[in-house]
Amino acid sequence: MIDYILGVPDPQQWHAQNLNLNRHHYASWMVHLGGARLITEVADDIGVGVHFNPYVSHKDRMFKYGVVRMHDLVQDILGWDRFYLSGRLQKPEELYAKICSLSYMGDLRMLFAEDKNKVKKIVQGQFKLFQTMYRPILEEFAARDCFRLSSSVDQKVNIIQAGLWIVYRLLPCVSLPLPLRNQMGIKLGEKKVFDESGRAVRKVVIKSKEEAADCMRKIVRQKVMVSSARQAVAGLLTVGVVHGLRYVGSKMHKAWKSWW
C-alpha cells in the first residue's frame, strides 16, 4: 500500500468536492450523517487533524491517503505540536534510526500492531536518500565540534558510530521546537540569559546531557502516545467497521510475522 499525505487549505471544502468524485472512499455512515463537515470535525476534534482513506484501489495498486489542513501540517513540522505527521515525514543506520524512531516512541500500535523491525526497514530501504538529506547537516555540526566524522569511504559506518551517542552531544547545538523547549523548561527549570543582541531570553537549565536527553524522550513519547491513541479512535470511526478491522488485521499480521 502506498501512503500519501495531502496538505490542503480547507479540508471540509476538499472533502465536499472529493465526495462528489469519490464517495466510495469514505465510510458510508459518515457520508449519510454529516458528510464533509462530520469528516472534518472527527479528524479535528477526536483525531489529530488528519483524515485517512485506506484501501483505495487505482490501476491495480492500493493506496492510502490522508488529508490535513496545510497550516496544521506546517505547525506540526515546525513545532512538533502533536508529532504525528511531522514524525512520519522525518524518516531519516543508527543515527537515522534514532531520528526515525522518535515518531514511534509511545505509539500504541507498536505494542501489538506494527512490525517490530519497521524503523530498521524504513532506514535500510532508503539509506542513500537519507545520506543525501542529512550529510550537509552532519557536516555543519561536525564543524561546530559537536562530533567528528572520519574520512572513511564507508559513510554508513561513520553514521552508525556517531548515532550511538549523538543524542547527548548534539543537545547544546540543536535548536529544538519552542513547544518542546517550553515543556523541558517546566520539567528541568529555566534561567534568564542575554543573547548577542542584549535581549533577555529564557534558557532550559541542563545539568547533564543525559538528563536532558531523557527528559526530551519522555516528552516526545507522551506526545506520540496521545496522538496515536486519538488517531486510532478517529480512524476506527471514519473508515468504517469493515475497513477498520481489515486494516488492524493486516497490521497485526505483519507485527506477528516480525516476532516469529
Short mmCIF file of C-alpha atoms in Angstrom, two decimals, residues 4-259:
data_model
loop_
_atom_site.label_atom_id
_atom_site.label_comp_id
_atom_site.label_asym_id
_atom_site.label_seq_id
_atom_site.Cartn_x
_atom_site.Cartn_y
_atom_site.Cartn_z
CA TYR A 4 0.13 9.89 0.61
CA ILE A 5 -0.34 12.96 2.81
CA LEU A 6 -2.29 15.78 1.15
CA GLY A 7 -1.95 19.25 2.66
CA VAL A 8 -4.95 21.38 1.67
CA PRO A 9 -6.11 24.92 2.60
CA ASP A 10 -9.62 23.87 3.68
CA PRO A 11 -10.21 20.16 4.47
CA GLN A 12 -14.00 20.49 4.67
CA GLN A 13 -14.19 22.06 1.23
CA TRP A 14 -11.75 19.47 -0.14
CA HIS A 15 -13.78 16.57 1.26
CA ALA A 16 -17.01 18.07 -0.10
CA GLN A 17 -15.52 18.14 -3.60
CA ASN A 18 -13.96 14.70 -3.21
CA LEU A 19 -17.27 13.22 -2.07
CA ASN A 20 -18.76 14.21 -5.42
CA LEU A 21 -15.95 12.39 -7.21
CA ASN A 22 -15.02 9.52 -4.89
CA ARG A 23 -17.88 8.94 -2.49
CA HIS A 24 -16.91 5.27 -2.15
CA HIS A 25 -13.59 6.22 -0.50
CA TYR A 26 -15.42 7.15 2.72
CA ALA A 27 -17.33 5.23 5.38
CA SER A 28 -20.98 5.23 4.33
CA TRP A 29 -22.31 6.22 7.76
CA MET A 30 -20.20 9.39 7.80
CA VAL A 31 -21.33 10.33 4.32
CA HIS A 32 -25.00 9.98 5.23
CA LEU A 33 -24.91 11.54 8.71
CA GLY A 34 -22.76 14.59 8.18
CA GLY A 35 -20.71 14.46 5.01
CA ALA A 36 -17.67 16.69 4.72
CA ARG A 37 -18.46 18.62 7.89
CA LEU A 38 -18.60 15.49 10.07
CA ILE A 39 -15.49 14.03 8.43
CA THR A 40 -13.54 17.19 9.22
CA GLU A 41 -14.90 17.52 12.77
CA VAL A 42 -13.96 13.94 13.67
CA ALA A 43 -10.46 14.50 12.29
CA ASP A 44 -10.00 17.75 14.22
CA ASP A 45 -11.83 17.03 17.49
CA ILE A 46 -11.13 13.32 18.01
CA GLY A 47 -8.09 12.68 15.82
CA VAL A 48 -5.03 14.84 15.24
CA GLY A 49 -6.34 16.85 12.30
CA VAL A 50 -5.87 14.29 9.55
CA HIS A 51 -8.48 12.05 7.89
CA PHE A 52 -7.26 8.84 6.23
CA ASN A 53 -8.95 6.92 3.44
CA PRO A 54 -7.29 3.48 3.21
CA TYR A 55 -7.63 0.69 0.66
CA VAL A 56 -8.23 2.93 -2.33
CA SER A 57 -7.65 0.90 -5.48
CA HIS A 58 -6.39 2.61 -8.64
CA LYS A 59 -4.80 0.97 -11.69
CA ASP A 60 -4.20 -2.31 -9.85
CA ARG A 61 -2.42 -0.58 -6.97
CA MET A 62 -3.58 0.04 -3.41
CA PHE A 63 -3.32 3.49 -1.83
CA LYS A 64 -3.98 5.19 1.49
CA TYR A 65 -4.21 8.96 1.56
CA GLY A 66 -4.51 11.36 4.44
CA VAL A 67 -5.96 14.86 4.18
CA VAL A 68 -4.80 17.56 6.60
CA ARG A 69 -5.06 21.33 6.85
CA MET A 70 -1.82 22.78 5.47
CA HIS A 71 -1.50 25.19 8.40
CA ASP A 72 -1.73 22.32 10.90
CA LEU A 73 0.82 20.28 8.94
CA VAL A 74 3.32 23.15 8.90
CA GLN A 75 2.79 23.81 12.62
CA ASP A 76 3.40 20.15 13.44
CA ILE A 77 6.58 20.08 11.36
CA LEU A 78 7.97 23.27 12.89
CA GLY A 79 6.73 22.92 16.46
CA TRP A 80 6.16 19.19 16.99
CA ASP A 81 2.74 20.15 18.40
CA ARG A 82 1.43 16.60 18.11
CA PHE A 83 4.42 14.94 16.46
CA TYR A 84 2.20 12.65 14.40
CA LEU A 85 2.56 13.66 10.77
CA SER A 86 5.84 15.51 11.31
CA GLY A 87 7.44 12.36 12.71
CA ARG A 88 6.37 10.40 9.67
CA LEU A 89 7.88 12.98 7.33
CA GLN A 90 11.29 12.79 9.05
CA LYS A 91 12.07 9.23 8.02
CA PRO A 92 15.73 9.51 8.02
CA GLU A 93 21.85 3.12 10.13
CA GLU A 94 21.66 4.01 13.97
CA LEU A 95 21.64 7.81 13.80
CA TYR A 96 18.92 7.77 11.14
CA ALA A 97 17.08 5.02 13.01
CA LYS A 98 17.17 7.14 16.18
CA ILE A 99 15.65 10.09 14.31
CA CYS A 100 13.13 7.84 12.61
CA SER A 101 12.16 6.12 15.87
CA LEU A 102 11.11 9.40 17.53
CA SER A 103 7.71 9.28 15.88
CA TYR A 104 7.09 5.73 17.14
CA MET A 105 8.08 6.17 20.80
CA GLY A 106 4.90 5.63 22.78
CA ASP A 107 2.88 4.71 19.69
CA LEU A 108 0.30 2.23 20.95
CA ARG A 109 0.37 0.34 17.65
CA MET A 110 3.97 -0.69 18.27
CA LEU A 111 2.78 -2.82 21.20
CA PHE A 112 0.82 -5.27 19.06
CA ALA A 113 0.00 -3.96 15.58
CA GLU A 114 3.29 -2.96 13.95
CA ASP A 115 6.31 -4.80 12.58
CA LYS A 116 8.98 -4.56 15.31
CA ASN A 117 11.59 -4.03 12.56
CA LYS A 118 9.63 -1.21 10.90
CA VAL A 119 12.13 1.56 11.69
CA LYS A 120 15.09 -0.54 10.54
CA LYS A 121 13.36 -1.41 7.27
CA ILE A 122 12.46 2.23 6.58
CA VAL A 123 16.07 3.35 7.04
CA GLN A 124 17.71 0.49 5.15
CA GLY A 125 15.32 0.81 2.24
CA GLN A 126 16.15 4.50 1.68
CA PHE A 127 19.64 4.87 3.14
CA LYS A 128 21.14 6.71 0.16
CA LEU A 129 18.31 9.23 0.29
CA PHE A 130 18.96 9.81 3.99
CA GLN A 131 22.66 10.30 3.29
CA THR A 132 21.86 12.95 0.71
CA MET A 133 19.39 14.66 3.04
CA TYR A 134 21.40 14.66 6.26
CA ARG A 135 25.04 14.81 5.15
CA PRO A 136 25.14 18.66 4.95
CA ILE A 137 23.61 18.91 8.43
CA LEU A 138 26.10 16.42 9.87
CA GLU A 139 28.98 18.33 8.32
CA GLU A 140 27.67 21.55 9.86
CA PHE A 141 27.51 20.02 13.33
CA ALA A 142 30.96 18.49 12.85
CA ALA A 143 32.30 21.96 12.04
CA ARG A 144 30.86 23.15 15.37
CA ASP A 145 32.72 20.35 17.21
CA CYS A 146 29.52 18.56 18.19
CA PHE A 147 31.09 15.33 16.91
CA ARG A 148 33.67 14.11 14.42
CA LEU A 149 33.18 12.48 11.05
CA SER A 150 36.00 10.24 9.87
CA SER A 151 37.28 10.38 6.31
CA SER A 152 36.49 6.71 5.72
CA VAL A 153 34.87 5.85 2.42
CA ASP A 154 32.29 3.77 4.28
CA GLN A 155 29.99 6.61 5.29
CA LYS A 156 27.45 4.16 6.64
CA VAL A 157 29.86 3.07 9.39
CA ASN A 158 30.53 6.72 10.26
CA ILE A 159 26.85 7.42 10.78
CA ILE A 160 26.32 4.32 12.90
CA GLN A 161 29.26 5.15 15.14
CA ALA A 162 28.03 8.70 15.64
CA GLY A 163 24.47 7.57 16.22
CA LEU A 164 25.29 5.68 19.43
CA TRP A 165 25.97 8.82 21.42
CA ILE A 166 24.97 11.74 19.24
CA VAL A 167 21.78 12.48 21.19
CA TYR A 168 23.83 13.62 24.17
CA ARG A 169 26.43 15.54 22.19
CA LEU A 170 24.00 17.48 20.00
CA LEU A 171 21.65 18.77 22.68
CA PRO A 172 23.58 22.05 23.21
CA CYS A 173 23.81 22.57 19.44
CA VAL A 174 20.32 21.73 18.24
CA SER A 175 17.53 24.29 18.29
CA LEU A 176 14.54 22.28 19.45
CA PRO A 177 10.97 23.38 18.61
CA LEU A 178 9.67 26.03 21.00
CA PRO A 179 6.80 23.95 22.48
CA LEU A 180 9.25 21.15 23.27
CA ARG A 181 11.74 23.57 24.84
CA ASN A 182 8.96 25.08 26.95
CA GLN A 183 7.95 21.66 28.25
CA MET A 184 11.56 20.80 29.01
CA GLY A 185 11.86 24.13 30.83
CA ILE A 186 8.88 23.26 33.03
CA LYS A 187 10.43 19.92 33.98
CA LEU A 188 14.11 20.90 34.23
CA GLY A 189 13.84 24.58 35.13
CA GLU A 190 14.78 27.76 33.27
CA LYS A 191 17.18 30.64 33.73
CA LYS A 192 17.33 34.10 32.20
CA VAL A 193 20.31 34.81 29.92
CA PHE A 194 21.15 37.53 27.42
CA ASP A 195 21.69 36.81 23.74
CA GLU A 196 24.20 38.55 21.44
CA SER A 197 21.85 41.50 20.91
CA GLY A 198 21.46 42.03 24.66
CA ARG A 199 17.91 40.74 24.74
CA ALA A 200 16.87 38.65 27.75
CA VAL A 201 15.80 35.13 26.83
CA ARG A 202 14.84 32.10 28.90
CA LYS A 203 17.06 29.04 28.61
CA VAL A 204 16.47 25.50 29.82
CA VAL A 205 18.71 24.51 32.73
CA ILE A 206 20.64 21.42 31.64
CA LYS A 207 22.54 19.78 34.50
CA SER A 208 23.66 16.92 32.27
CA LYS A 209 23.13 15.93 28.66
CA GLU A 210 21.86 12.54 29.82
CA GLU A 211 19.15 14.18 31.94
CA ALA A 212 18.12 16.48 29.09
CA ALA A 213 18.01 13.64 26.58
CA ASP A 214 15.91 11.52 28.93
CA CYS A 215 13.52 14.44 29.51
CA MET A 216 13.17 15.03 25.77
CA ARG A 217 12.46 11.34 25.13
CA LYS A 218 9.72 11.28 27.79
CA ILE A 219 8.03 14.38 26.36
CA VAL A 220 8.15 13.05 22.80
CA ARG A 221 6.92 9.62 23.93
CA GLN A 222 3.96 11.24 25.69
CA LYS A 223 3.09 13.32 22.62
CA VAL A 224 3.21 10.29 20.34
CA MET A 225 1.18 8.16 22.76
CA VAL A 226 -1.63 10.71 22.98
CA SER A 227 -1.62 11.44 19.23
CA SER A 228 -1.55 7.77 18.21
CA ALA A 229 -4.41 6.94 20.60
CA ARG A 230 -6.55 9.82 19.34
CA GLN A 231 -5.87 8.96 15.71
CA ALA A 232 -6.59 5.27 16.31
CA VAL A 233 -10.04 6.11 17.68
CA ALA A 234 -10.74 8.59 14.88
CA GLY A 235 -9.52 6.07 12.31
CA LEU A 236 -11.87 3.34 13.50
CA LEU A 237 -14.78 5.79 13.36
CA THR A 238 -14.02 7.22 9.94
CA VAL A 239 -13.03 4.17 7.88
CA GLY A 240 -15.96 2.03 8.99
CA VAL A 241 -16.07 -1.38 10.67
CA VAL A 242 -15.06 -3.48 7.65
CA HIS A 243 -12.08 -1.38 6.58
CA GLY A 244 -11.14 -0.77 10.21
CA LEU A 245 -10.98 -4.48 11.03
CA ARG A 246 -9.19 -5.17 7.76
CA TYR A 247 -6.55 -2.52 8.46
CA VAL A 248 -5.97 -3.59 12.08
CA GLY A 249 -5.85 -7.24 11.00
CA SER A 250 -3.20 -6.57 8.35
CA LYS A 251 -1.12 -4.56 10.85
CA MET A 252 -1.31 -7.29 13.48
CA HIS A 253 -0.41 -9.94 10.91
CA LYS A 254 2.76 -8.02 9.97
CA ALA A 255 3.58 -7.50 13.63
CA TRP A 256 3.24 -11.18 14.48
CA LYS A 257 5.35 -12.18 11.46
CA SER A 258 8.14 -9.89 12.67
CA TRP A 259 8.14 -11.54 16.11
#
